[in-house]
Amino acid sequence: MSRTGDEAFRATNFPYTATAYLVGSATSILAGYVGMRIAVYTNTRTTFKCCSTVHEGFLTAFRGGQVLGFCLVGLALLVLELILATFKATWYDAALEAIVAANKDDPARRDKQVRELTRTLFELVAGYGLGASSVALFGRVGGGIYTKAADVGADLVGKTLKDLKEDDPSNPGTIADNVGDNVGDIAGMGADLFGSLAESTCAALVVSSCSIDLIKYTDALYFPLMITASGIVASFVSVLFVHCWTVTVENVQTVLKGQIGISCLLMTAAVVPALWVLPETFVFELNAPGDPLRTLEVKRWTAYGCICFGLWSGMIIGFTTEYYTSNSYSPTLNLAASCKQGPAPNIILGLALGYASVVIPILCLTATIGYAFASAGMYGIGLAALGMLGALPVALSIDGYGPISDNAGGVAEMSGLPSSIRDRTDALDAAGNTTAAVGKGFAIGSACLVGLALFGAFITRVGDSTVDIL
């Protein structure tokens, strides 16, 4: 093929994709490592602050979780922007200038080659999300298995065989249990959601390369990055509201739930200014090579609707998960009462509650997918996934709070502190167990949308215009 052909200015996968893959893996490992180190340091500090009041202990544990949330999301966005800037400076900018110069008299051919060039750029960057997911495979699955094995093993030995208290220092499994909380719930969950964020961003960028209207406006092309940036700002403001409450044993869960609601409200408003980088109307080409031209017209506020659908669906999923797992509501209270009748009713009711708990999340995901795809195609699916992950710093802060407060109770027990201190840490831990489930709800819900967004990136690349997920 001559150097003026469509493939003339495209870079090859090596070394760009491999570089993005390694950088994504390293970034995920770094974020998990920082989160675990901070969690370990915060455990003892939370125990110490609980010697004063529950409020001070709560603030210490929550601030430790904030390090995980903001560090992970901030690193994900920063490193992705650095990769894009590096790849653009390395070959993209020069190739773009060459395409424009070579097709001055043929705008249609120029636009086609620019689309292919931009798509290639984002495909090479997509290795970043794959690297993050590779680390998540080991951190989430491997760490989760280790966490549960250590937890169950410690309980079997301590409570069943030796009749010991929770986190009794004479039980060697206690240390493995405490370590497992950090591995599975800090590093594992962080790597999982980091991978979801990286993949959904890369998928949305690949799909956006199908619109020459977005390519003409560089800021509009990088609108998916602005969604995450808006979420960081909204989350930063929302965590300041935690000081509006005086945390007691009774209202810990309410404070944490309020953080989710406030962050979603602020995110809904924070993303509005970023909308103005988008054209009022932009068109995506859906046709495969040789097929009749098919287009999809998307409006600016339609894109905003996709983001809000994902954001509020994530909040509803989080609240639903909190309802079914909190010790303050009837599902968990009834499950505890069923234990009086023996293990069989407890197992049956627990399984039934598990089935019932997924009904509302499925409906939320279905509504989000239906609206996003019908109004903005696969680009809308990518925006919805980013919307669900928009308040990720707060979600991860709440998720990191769980194992920190859990291990704070272990430190109180192993250091021989009075039972009143353990009662305070147990109040924090009870809410932490629920927040861990909320984090899993976000992870599973976003994974569904991210999977569809990646599928959208694939069919965009192969030019298949016949796919209709509705």
Coordinates of C-alpha atoms in Angstrom, one line a residue:
M1 CA 0.0 0.0 0.0
S2 CA 1.3 3.4 -0.8
R3 CA 2.2 5.9 1.9
T4 CA -0.9 8.0 1.0
G5 CA -3.3 5.1 1.8
D6 CA -5.5 4.9 4.8
E7 CA -2.9 2.8 6.7
A8 CA -0.1 5.1 5.9
F9 CA 0.1 7.1 9.1
R10 CA -1.1 4.5 11.6
A11 CA 1.3 3.3 14.4
T12 CA 1.7 -0.4 15.1
N13 CA 0.7 -2.0 18.4
F14 CA 4.3 -2.5 19.5
P15 CA 5.6 -0.9 21.7
Y16 CA 2.6 1.4 22.4
T17 CA 0.0 -1.2 23.6
A18 CA 2.6 -3.1 25.6
T19 CA 3.7 0.2 27.2
A20 CA 0.2 1.1 28.1
Y21 CA -0.4 -2.4 29.5
L22 CA 2.6 -2.3 31.8
V23 CA 1.9 1.2 32.9
G24 CA -1.7 0.3 33.8
S25 CA -0.5 -2.8 35.7
A26 CA 2.0 -0.7 37.6
T27 CA -0.5 2.0 38.4
S28 CA -3.0 -0.5 39.8
I29 CA -0.3 -2.1 41.9
L30 CA 0.9 1.2 43.2
A31 CA -2.6 2.3 44.2
G32 CA -3.3 -0.9 46.0
Y33 CA 0.0 -0.7 47.8
V34 CA -0.6 2.8 49.0
G35 CA -4.1 1.9 50.1
M36 CA -2.9 -1.1 52.2
R37 CA -0.1 0.9 53.8
I38 CA -2.4 3.7 54.8
A39 CA -5.0 1.1 56.1
V40 CA -2.4 -0.5 58.3
Y41 CA -1.3 2.8 59.7
T42 CA -4.9 3.9 60.2
N43 CA -6.0 0.8 62.1
T44 CA -4.2 1.6 65.3
R45 CA -5.0 5.3 65.0
T46 CA -8.7 4.5 64.8
T47 CA -8.4 2.4 67.9
F48 CA -6.6 5.2 69.7
K49 CA -9.2 7.8 68.7
C50 CA -12.0 5.4 69.8
C51 CA -10.6 5.7 73.3
S52 CA -11.9 9.3 73.2
T53 CA -15.2 9.2 71.2
V54 CA -16.8 7.2 68.5
H55 CA -16.9 10.4 66.4
E56 CA -13.1 10.8 66.4
G57 CA -12.6 7.1 65.6
F58 CA -15.1 7.3 62.7
L59 CA -13.3 10.4 61.2
T60 CA -9.9 8.7 61.4
A61 CA -11.2 5.5 59.7
F62 CA -13.0 7.5 57.0
R63 CA -10.0 9.6 56.3
G64 CA -8.0 6.5 55.8
G65 CA -10.5 5.3 53.3
Q66 CA -10.3 8.6 51.5
V67 CA -6.6 8.1 50.8
L68 CA -7.6 4.9 48.9
G69 CA -10.4 6.5 47.0
F70 CA -8.8 9.7 45.9
C71 CA -5.4 8.2 45.3
L72 CA -6.7 5.5 43.1
V73 CA -9.0 7.6 41.0
G74 CA -6.5 10.5 40.8
L75 CA -3.7 8.2 39.7
A76 CA -6.0 6.5 37.1
L77 CA -6.9 9.8 35.5
L78 CA -3.4 11.4 35.7
V79 CA -1.6 8.4 34.3
L80 CA -4.1 8.0 31.5
E81 CA -3.7 11.6 30.5
L82 CA 0.1 11.2 30.6
I83 CA -0.1 8.2 28.3
L84 CA -2.4 10.1 25.8
A85 CA 0.0 13.1 25.9
T86 CA 3.0 10.9 25.3
F87 CA 1.4 8.9 22.4
K88 CA 0.2 12.1 20.8
A89 CA 3.6 13.7 21.0
T90 CA 5.4 10.6 19.8
W91 CA 3.5 10.0 16.5
Y92 CA -0.1 11.2 16.5
D93 CA 0.4 14.9 16.0
A94 CA 2.9 14.5 13.2
A95 CA 0.7 11.9 11.5
L96 CA -2.3 14.2 11.8
E97 CA -0.5 17.1 10.2
A98 CA 0.7 14.8 7.4
I99 CA -2.9 13.6 6.7
V100 CA -4.2 17.1 6.6
A101 CA -1.4 18.2 4.2
A102 CA -1.9 15.2 1.9
N103 CA -5.7 15.6 1.6
K104 CA -6.2 19.3 1.2
D105 CA -8.4 18.8 -1.8
D106 CA -10.3 15.8 -0.6
P107 CA -12.2 16.6 2.7
A108 CA -14.1 13.3 2.7
R109 CA -10.9 11.2 2.5
R110 CA -9.2 13.5 5.1
D111 CA -12.0 12.9 7.6
K112 CA -11.9 9.2 7.0
Q113 CA -8.2 9.0 7.7
V114 CA -8.4 11.2 10.7
R115 CA -11.1 9.0 12.2
E116 CA -8.9 5.9 11.6
L117 CA -5.9 7.7 13.1
T118 CA -7.8 8.7 16.2
R119 CA -9.3 5.3 16.6
T120 CA -5.8 3.8 16.4
L121 CA -4.6 6.2 19.1
F122 CA -7.3 5.1 21.5
E123 CA -6.9 1.4 20.7
L124 CA -3.2 1.6 21.6
V125 CA -4.2 3.4 24.9
A126 CA -6.7 0.6 25.6
G127 CA -3.9 -1.6 26.8
Y128 CA -4.0 0.6 29.9
G129 CA -7.3 -0.8 30.9
L130 CA -6.2 -4.4 30.2
G131 CA -3.2 -4.0 32.4
A132 CA -5.4 -2.7 35.3
S133 CA -7.8 -5.7 34.8
S134 CA -4.9 -8.2 34.9
V135 CA -3.9 -6.9 38.3
A136 CA -7.5 -6.9 39.4
L137 CA -7.8 -10.6 38.5
F138 CA -5.1 -11.5 41.1
G139 CA -6.0 -8.9 43.6
R140 CA -9.7 -9.3 43.7
V141 CA -10.0 -13.1 43.1
G142 CA -6.8 -14.2 44.8
G143 CA -7.1 -11.7 47.6
G144 CA -10.8 -12.4 48.1
I145 CA -10.2 -16.2 48.4
Y146 CA -7.4 -15.6 50.9
T147 CA -9.5 -13.1 52.9
K148 CA -12.5 -15.5 53.3
A149 CA -10.3 -18.5 54.0
A150 CA -8.5 -16.6 56.7
D151 CA -11.7 -15.2 58.2
V152 CA -13.6 -18.6 58.2
G153 CA -10.5 -20.4 59.5
A154 CA -10.0 -18.0 62.4
D155 CA -13.7 -18.3 63.3
L156 CA -13.7 -22.1 63.1
V157 CA -10.7 -22.4 65.4
G158 CA -11.6 -19.6 67.8
K159 CA -15.3 -19.8 68.1
T160 CA -16.2 -23.4 67.4
L161 CA -13.2 -25.4 68.7
K162 CA -11.7 -23.2 71.4
D163 CA -14.6 -20.9 72.5
L164 CA -12.4 -17.8 72.1
K165 CA -13.6 -14.2 71.6
E166 CA -13.4 -12.5 68.3
D167 CA -9.8 -11.4 67.5
D168 CA -8.5 -13.2 70.6
P169 CA -4.7 -12.8 70.6
S170 CA -4.2 -16.5 71.5
N171 CA -5.7 -17.4 68.1
P172 CA -3.0 -17.4 65.4
G173 CA -5.7 -17.1 62.7
T174 CA -6.5 -13.6 64.0
I175 CA -3.4 -12.1 62.3
A176 CA -4.3 -13.8 59.0
D177 CA -7.8 -12.5 59.3
N178 CA -6.6 -8.9 59.8
V179 CA -4.2 -9.1 56.9
G180 CA -6.8 -10.6 54.7
D181 CA -9.1 -7.6 55.2
N182 CA -6.5 -5.4 53.8
V183 CA -5.6 -7.7 50.9
G184 CA -9.2 -8.4 49.7
D185 CA -11.2 -5.3 50.6
I186 CA -8.5 -2.6 50.1
A187 CA -6.1 -3.8 47.4
G188 CA -8.6 -6.3 45.7
M189 CA -11.6 -4.0 45.6
G190 CA -9.4 -1.1 44.6
A191 CA -7.9 -3.0 41.7
D192 CA -11.3 -4.2 40.6
L193 CA -12.9 -0.7 40.4
F194 CA -9.6 0.8 39.0
G195 CA -9.9 -1.7 36.2
S196 CA -13.5 -0.8 35.6
L197 CA -12.7 2.9 35.5
A198 CA -9.8 2.5 33.1
E199 CA -11.7 0.1 30.8
S200 CA -14.9 2.2 30.6
T201 CA -12.8 5.3 29.9
C202 CA -10.8 3.6 27.1
A203 CA -14.0 2.1 25.6
A204 CA -15.8 5.5 25.6
L205 CA -12.7 7.0 23.9
V206 CA -12.6 4.3 21.2
V207 CA -16.3 4.8 20.4
S208 CA -16.0 8.6 20.4
S209 CA -13.5 8.2 17.5
C210 CA -16.5 7.3 15.2
S211 CA -17.7 10.9 15.3
I212 CA -15.8 13.4 13.2
D213 CA -17.8 16.2 15.0
L214 CA -16.1 15.2 18.3
I215 CA -12.7 14.8 16.7
K216 CA -12.8 18.4 15.3
Y217 CA -13.2 19.6 18.9
T218 CA -10.3 18.1 20.9
D219 CA -11.9 18.9 24.3
A220 CA -15.1 17.2 23.2
L221 CA -13.1 14.1 22.2
Y222 CA -11.8 13.8 25.7
F223 CA -15.1 14.4 27.4
P224 CA -15.0 10.9 29.1
L225 CA -11.9 12.1 31.1
M226 CA -13.8 15.2 32.1
I227 CA -16.6 13.1 33.7
T228 CA -14.1 11.4 36.0
A229 CA -12.4 14.8 36.8
S230 CA -15.9 16.2 37.7
G231 CA -16.4 13.3 39.9
I232 CA -13.2 13.9 41.8
V233 CA -14.2 17.5 42.4
A234 CA -17.7 16.6 43.5
S235 CA -16.4 13.8 45.8
F236 CA -13.9 16.2 47.4
V237 CA -16.6 18.6 48.3
S238 CA -19.0 15.9 49.5
V239 CA -16.5 14.4 52.0
L240 CA -16.4 17.8 53.7
F241 CA -20.0 17.4 54.7
V242 CA -19.1 14.5 57.1
H243 CA -18.2 17.2 59.6
C244 CA -21.8 18.3 59.7
W245 CA -22.7 15.2 61.8
T246 CA -21.7 14.2 65.3
V247 CA -21.2 10.5 64.8
T248 CA -22.6 8.2 67.5
V249 CA -23.0 4.5 67.9
E250 CA -26.6 4.8 66.5
N251 CA -26.0 6.9 63.4
V252 CA -22.8 5.6 61.8
Q253 CA -24.6 3.9 59.0
T254 CA -26.7 7.0 58.3
V255 CA -23.6 9.2 58.0
L256 CA -22.1 6.8 55.5
K257 CA -25.3 6.5 53.5
G258 CA -25.5 10.3 53.4
Q259 CA -22.1 10.5 51.8
I260 CA -23.3 8.5 48.9
G261 CA -26.4 10.6 48.4
I262 CA -24.5 13.9 48.7
S263 CA -21.8 12.8 46.3
C264 CA -24.4 11.9 43.7
L265 CA -26.2 15.2 44.0
L266 CA -23.0 17.1 43.7
M267 CA -21.8 15.0 40.8
T268 CA -25.1 15.6 39.0
A269 CA -24.3 19.4 39.1
A270 CA -20.6 19.2 38.7
V271 CA -20.7 17.4 35.3
V272 CA -22.9 20.2 33.8
P273 CA -20.1 22.7 33.0
A274 CA -18.1 20.0 31.3
L275 CA -21.1 19.5 28.8
W276 CA -20.2 22.7 27.1
V277 CA -17.1 21.2 25.5
L278 CA -19.5 19.0 23.4
P279 CA -21.1 20.3 20.3
E280 CA -24.8 20.9 20.5
T281 CA -25.4 18.0 18.2
F282 CA -22.8 15.4 17.0
V283 CA -23.2 12.4 14.7
F284 CA -21.7 8.9 14.8
E285 CA -21.2 6.8 11.6
L286 CA -22.5 3.3 12.1
N287 CA -21.9 1.7 8.7
A288 CA -19.5 -1.0 8.0
P289 CA -17.1 -0.7 5.0
G290 CA -19.2 -0.9 1.8
D291 CA -22.5 -0.6 3.5
P292 CA -25.0 2.2 3.0
L293 CA -24.3 5.2 5.3
R294 CA -26.1 4.9 8.7
T295 CA -25.7 7.6 11.3
L296 CA -26.8 8.3 14.9
E297 CA -27.4 11.9 16.0
V298 CA -26.7 12.6 19.6
K299 CA -27.5 15.8 21.5
R300 CA -25.5 17.3 24.3
W301 CA -28.2 16.9 26.9
T302 CA -28.9 13.4 25.7
A303 CA -25.3 12.6 26.7
Y304 CA -26.0 14.2 30.1
G305 CA -29.0 12.0 30.5
C306 CA -26.9 8.9 30.0
I307 CA -24.4 10.0 32.7
C308 CA -27.2 10.7 35.1
F309 CA -28.9 7.4 34.5
G310 CA -25.6 5.6 35.3
L311 CA -24.9 7.8 38.3
W312 CA -28.3 7.5 40.0
S313 CA -28.6 3.8 39.1
G314 CA -25.3 3.3 41.0
M315 CA -26.7 5.2 44.0
I316 CA -29.9 3.1 44.0
I317 CA -27.9 -0.1 43.8
G318 CA -25.8 1.1 46.7
F319 CA -28.8 1.9 48.8
T320 CA -30.5 -1.4 47.9
T321 CA -27.4 -3.3 48.9
E322 CA -27.2 -1.3 52.2
Y323 CA -30.9 -2.1 53.0
Y324 CA -30.4 -5.9 52.5
T325 CA -27.1 -6.1 54.5
S326 CA -27.4 -3.4 57.2
N327 CA -28.1 -4.6 60.8
S328 CA -30.7 -1.8 61.1
Y329 CA -33.3 -3.1 58.7
S330 CA -35.7 -6.1 58.7
P331 CA -33.9 -8.4 56.2
T332 CA -30.8 -8.8 58.4
L333 CA -32.9 -8.7 61.6
N334 CA -35.2 -11.4 60.4
L335 CA -32.3 -13.5 59.3
A336 CA -30.7 -13.2 62.7
A337 CA -34.0 -14.2 64.4
S338 CA -34.3 -17.3 62.2
C339 CA -31.1 -18.6 63.8
K340 CA -33.3 -19.5 66.8
Q341 CA -35.0 -22.1 64.8
G342 CA -31.8 -23.8 63.6
P343 CA -29.4 -23.7 60.8
A344 CA -31.7 -24.8 58.0
P345 CA -34.2 -21.9 58.2
N346 CA -31.3 -19.5 58.4
I347 CA -29.7 -20.9 55.3
I348 CA -33.0 -20.9 53.3
L349 CA -34.0 -17.4 54.4
G350 CA -30.5 -16.1 53.7
L351 CA -30.5 -17.6 50.2
A352 CA -34.0 -16.1 49.5
L353 CA -32.8 -12.7 50.6
G354 CA -29.9 -13.0 48.3
Y355 CA -32.1 -13.7 45.4
A356 CA -34.5 -10.8 46.3
S357 CA -31.7 -8.3 46.8
V358 CA -30.7 -8.4 43.1
V359 CA -34.2 -7.6 41.7
I360 CA -33.9 -3.8 42.0
P361 CA -30.3 -3.6 40.8
I362 CA -31.2 -5.6 37.7
L363 CA -34.1 -3.3 36.9
C364 CA -31.8 -0.3 37.4
L365 CA -29.2 -1.7 35.0
T366 CA -31.8 -2.7 32.5
A367 CA -33.3 0.8 32.5
T368 CA -29.9 2.4 32.2
I369 CA -28.8 0.2 29.3
G370 CA -32.1 0.7 27.5
Y371 CA -32.1 4.5 27.7
A372 CA -28.3 4.9 27.0
F373 CA -28.3 2.6 23.9
A374 CA -31.6 3.9 22.5
S375 CA -30.5 7.6 22.8
A376 CA -26.7 7.5 22.2
G377 CA -25.8 4.0 21.1
M378 CA -22.6 2.5 22.4
Y379 CA -21.3 5.9 23.3
G380 CA -24.2 6.3 25.7
I381 CA -23.3 2.9 27.3
G382 CA -19.8 4.2 27.9
L383 CA -21.0 7.4 29.4
A384 CA -23.4 5.5 31.6
A385 CA -20.6 3.4 32.9
L386 CA -18.5 6.4 33.7
G387 CA -21.5 8.0 35.4
M388 CA -21.9 5.0 37.7
L389 CA -18.2 5.4 38.5
G390 CA -18.5 9.2 38.8
A391 CA -18.6 9.2 42.6
L392 CA -16.0 6.5 42.8
P393 CA -13.7 8.4 45.2
V394 CA -16.5 8.4 47.8
A395 CA -17.5 4.8 47.1
L396 CA -13.9 3.7 47.6
S397 CA -13.6 5.8 50.7
I398 CA -16.6 4.2 52.2
D399 CA -15.4 0.8 51.1
G400 CA -11.9 1.3 52.6
Y401 CA -13.5 2.5 55.9
G402 CA -14.9 -1.1 56.4
P403 CA -11.6 -3.1 56.8
I404 CA -10.0 -0.2 58.7
S405 CA -12.7 -0.1 61.4
D406 CA -12.8 -4.0 61.4
N407 CA -9.1 -4.2 62.2
A408 CA -9.4 -1.4 64.7
G409 CA -11.6 -3.7 66.7
G410 CA -9.0 -6.5 66.4
V411 CA -6.3 -4.1 67.7
A412 CA -8.5 -3.2 70.6
E413 CA -9.0 -6.8 71.5
M414 CA -5.4 -7.9 71.1
S415 CA -4.0 -4.9 73.0
G416 CA -6.2 -5.7 76.0
L417 CA -8.2 -2.4 76.0
P418 CA -11.5 -2.2 78.0
S419 CA -14.6 -3.7 76.6
S420 CA -16.2 -0.2 76.2
I421 CA -13.6 0.6 73.5
R422 CA -14.3 -2.6 71.7
D423 CA -18.0 -1.7 71.8
R424 CA -17.2 1.5 70.0
T425 CA -15.1 -0.2 67.4
D426 CA -17.8 -2.8 66.9
A427 CA -20.3 -0.1 66.1
L428 CA -17.9 1.2 63.4
D429 CA -17.3 -2.4 62.2
A430 CA -21.0 -3.2 61.9
A431 CA -21.4 -0.3 59.5
G432 CA -18.2 -1.2 57.8
N433 CA -19.5 -4.7 57.0
T434 CA -22.4 -3.1 55.2
T435 CA -20.2 -0.6 53.3
A436 CA -18.1 -3.5 52.0
A437 CA -21.3 -4.9 50.5
V438 CA -22.1 -1.5 49.0
G439 CA -18.7 -1.4 47.3
K440 CA -19.4 -4.9 45.8
G441 CA -22.7 -3.6 44.5
F442 CA -20.9 -0.7 42.7
A443 CA -18.3 -3.1 41.4
I444 CA -20.8 -5.6 40.0
G445 CA -23.1 -2.9 38.5
S446 CA -20.3 -1.0 36.9
A447 CA -18.8 -4.3 35.5
C448 CA -22.0 -5.0 33.6
L449 CA -21.9 -1.6 31.9
V450 CA -18.2 -1.7 31.4
G451 CA -18.6 -5.1 29.7
L452 CA -21.2 -3.6 27.3
A453 CA -18.9 -0.6 26.7
L454 CA -16.0 -2.8 25.7
F455 CA -18.3 -4.7 23.4
G456 CA -19.3 -1.4 21.9
A457 CA -15.7 -0.6 21.3
F458 CA -15.2 -3.9 19.6
I459 CA -18.1 -3.6 17.2
T460 CA -17.0 0.0 16.5
R461 CA -13.7 -1.3 15.4
V462 CA -15.0 -4.0 13.2
G463 CA -17.7 -1.7 11.8
D464 CA -20.6 -3.9 12.5
S465 CA -23.8 -1.8 12.3
T466 CA -26.3 -4.7 12.8
V467 CA -25.8 -5.1 16.6
D468 CA -28.9 -4.0 18.5
I469 CA -28.9 -4.9 22.2
L470 CA -32.5 -3.8 22.7

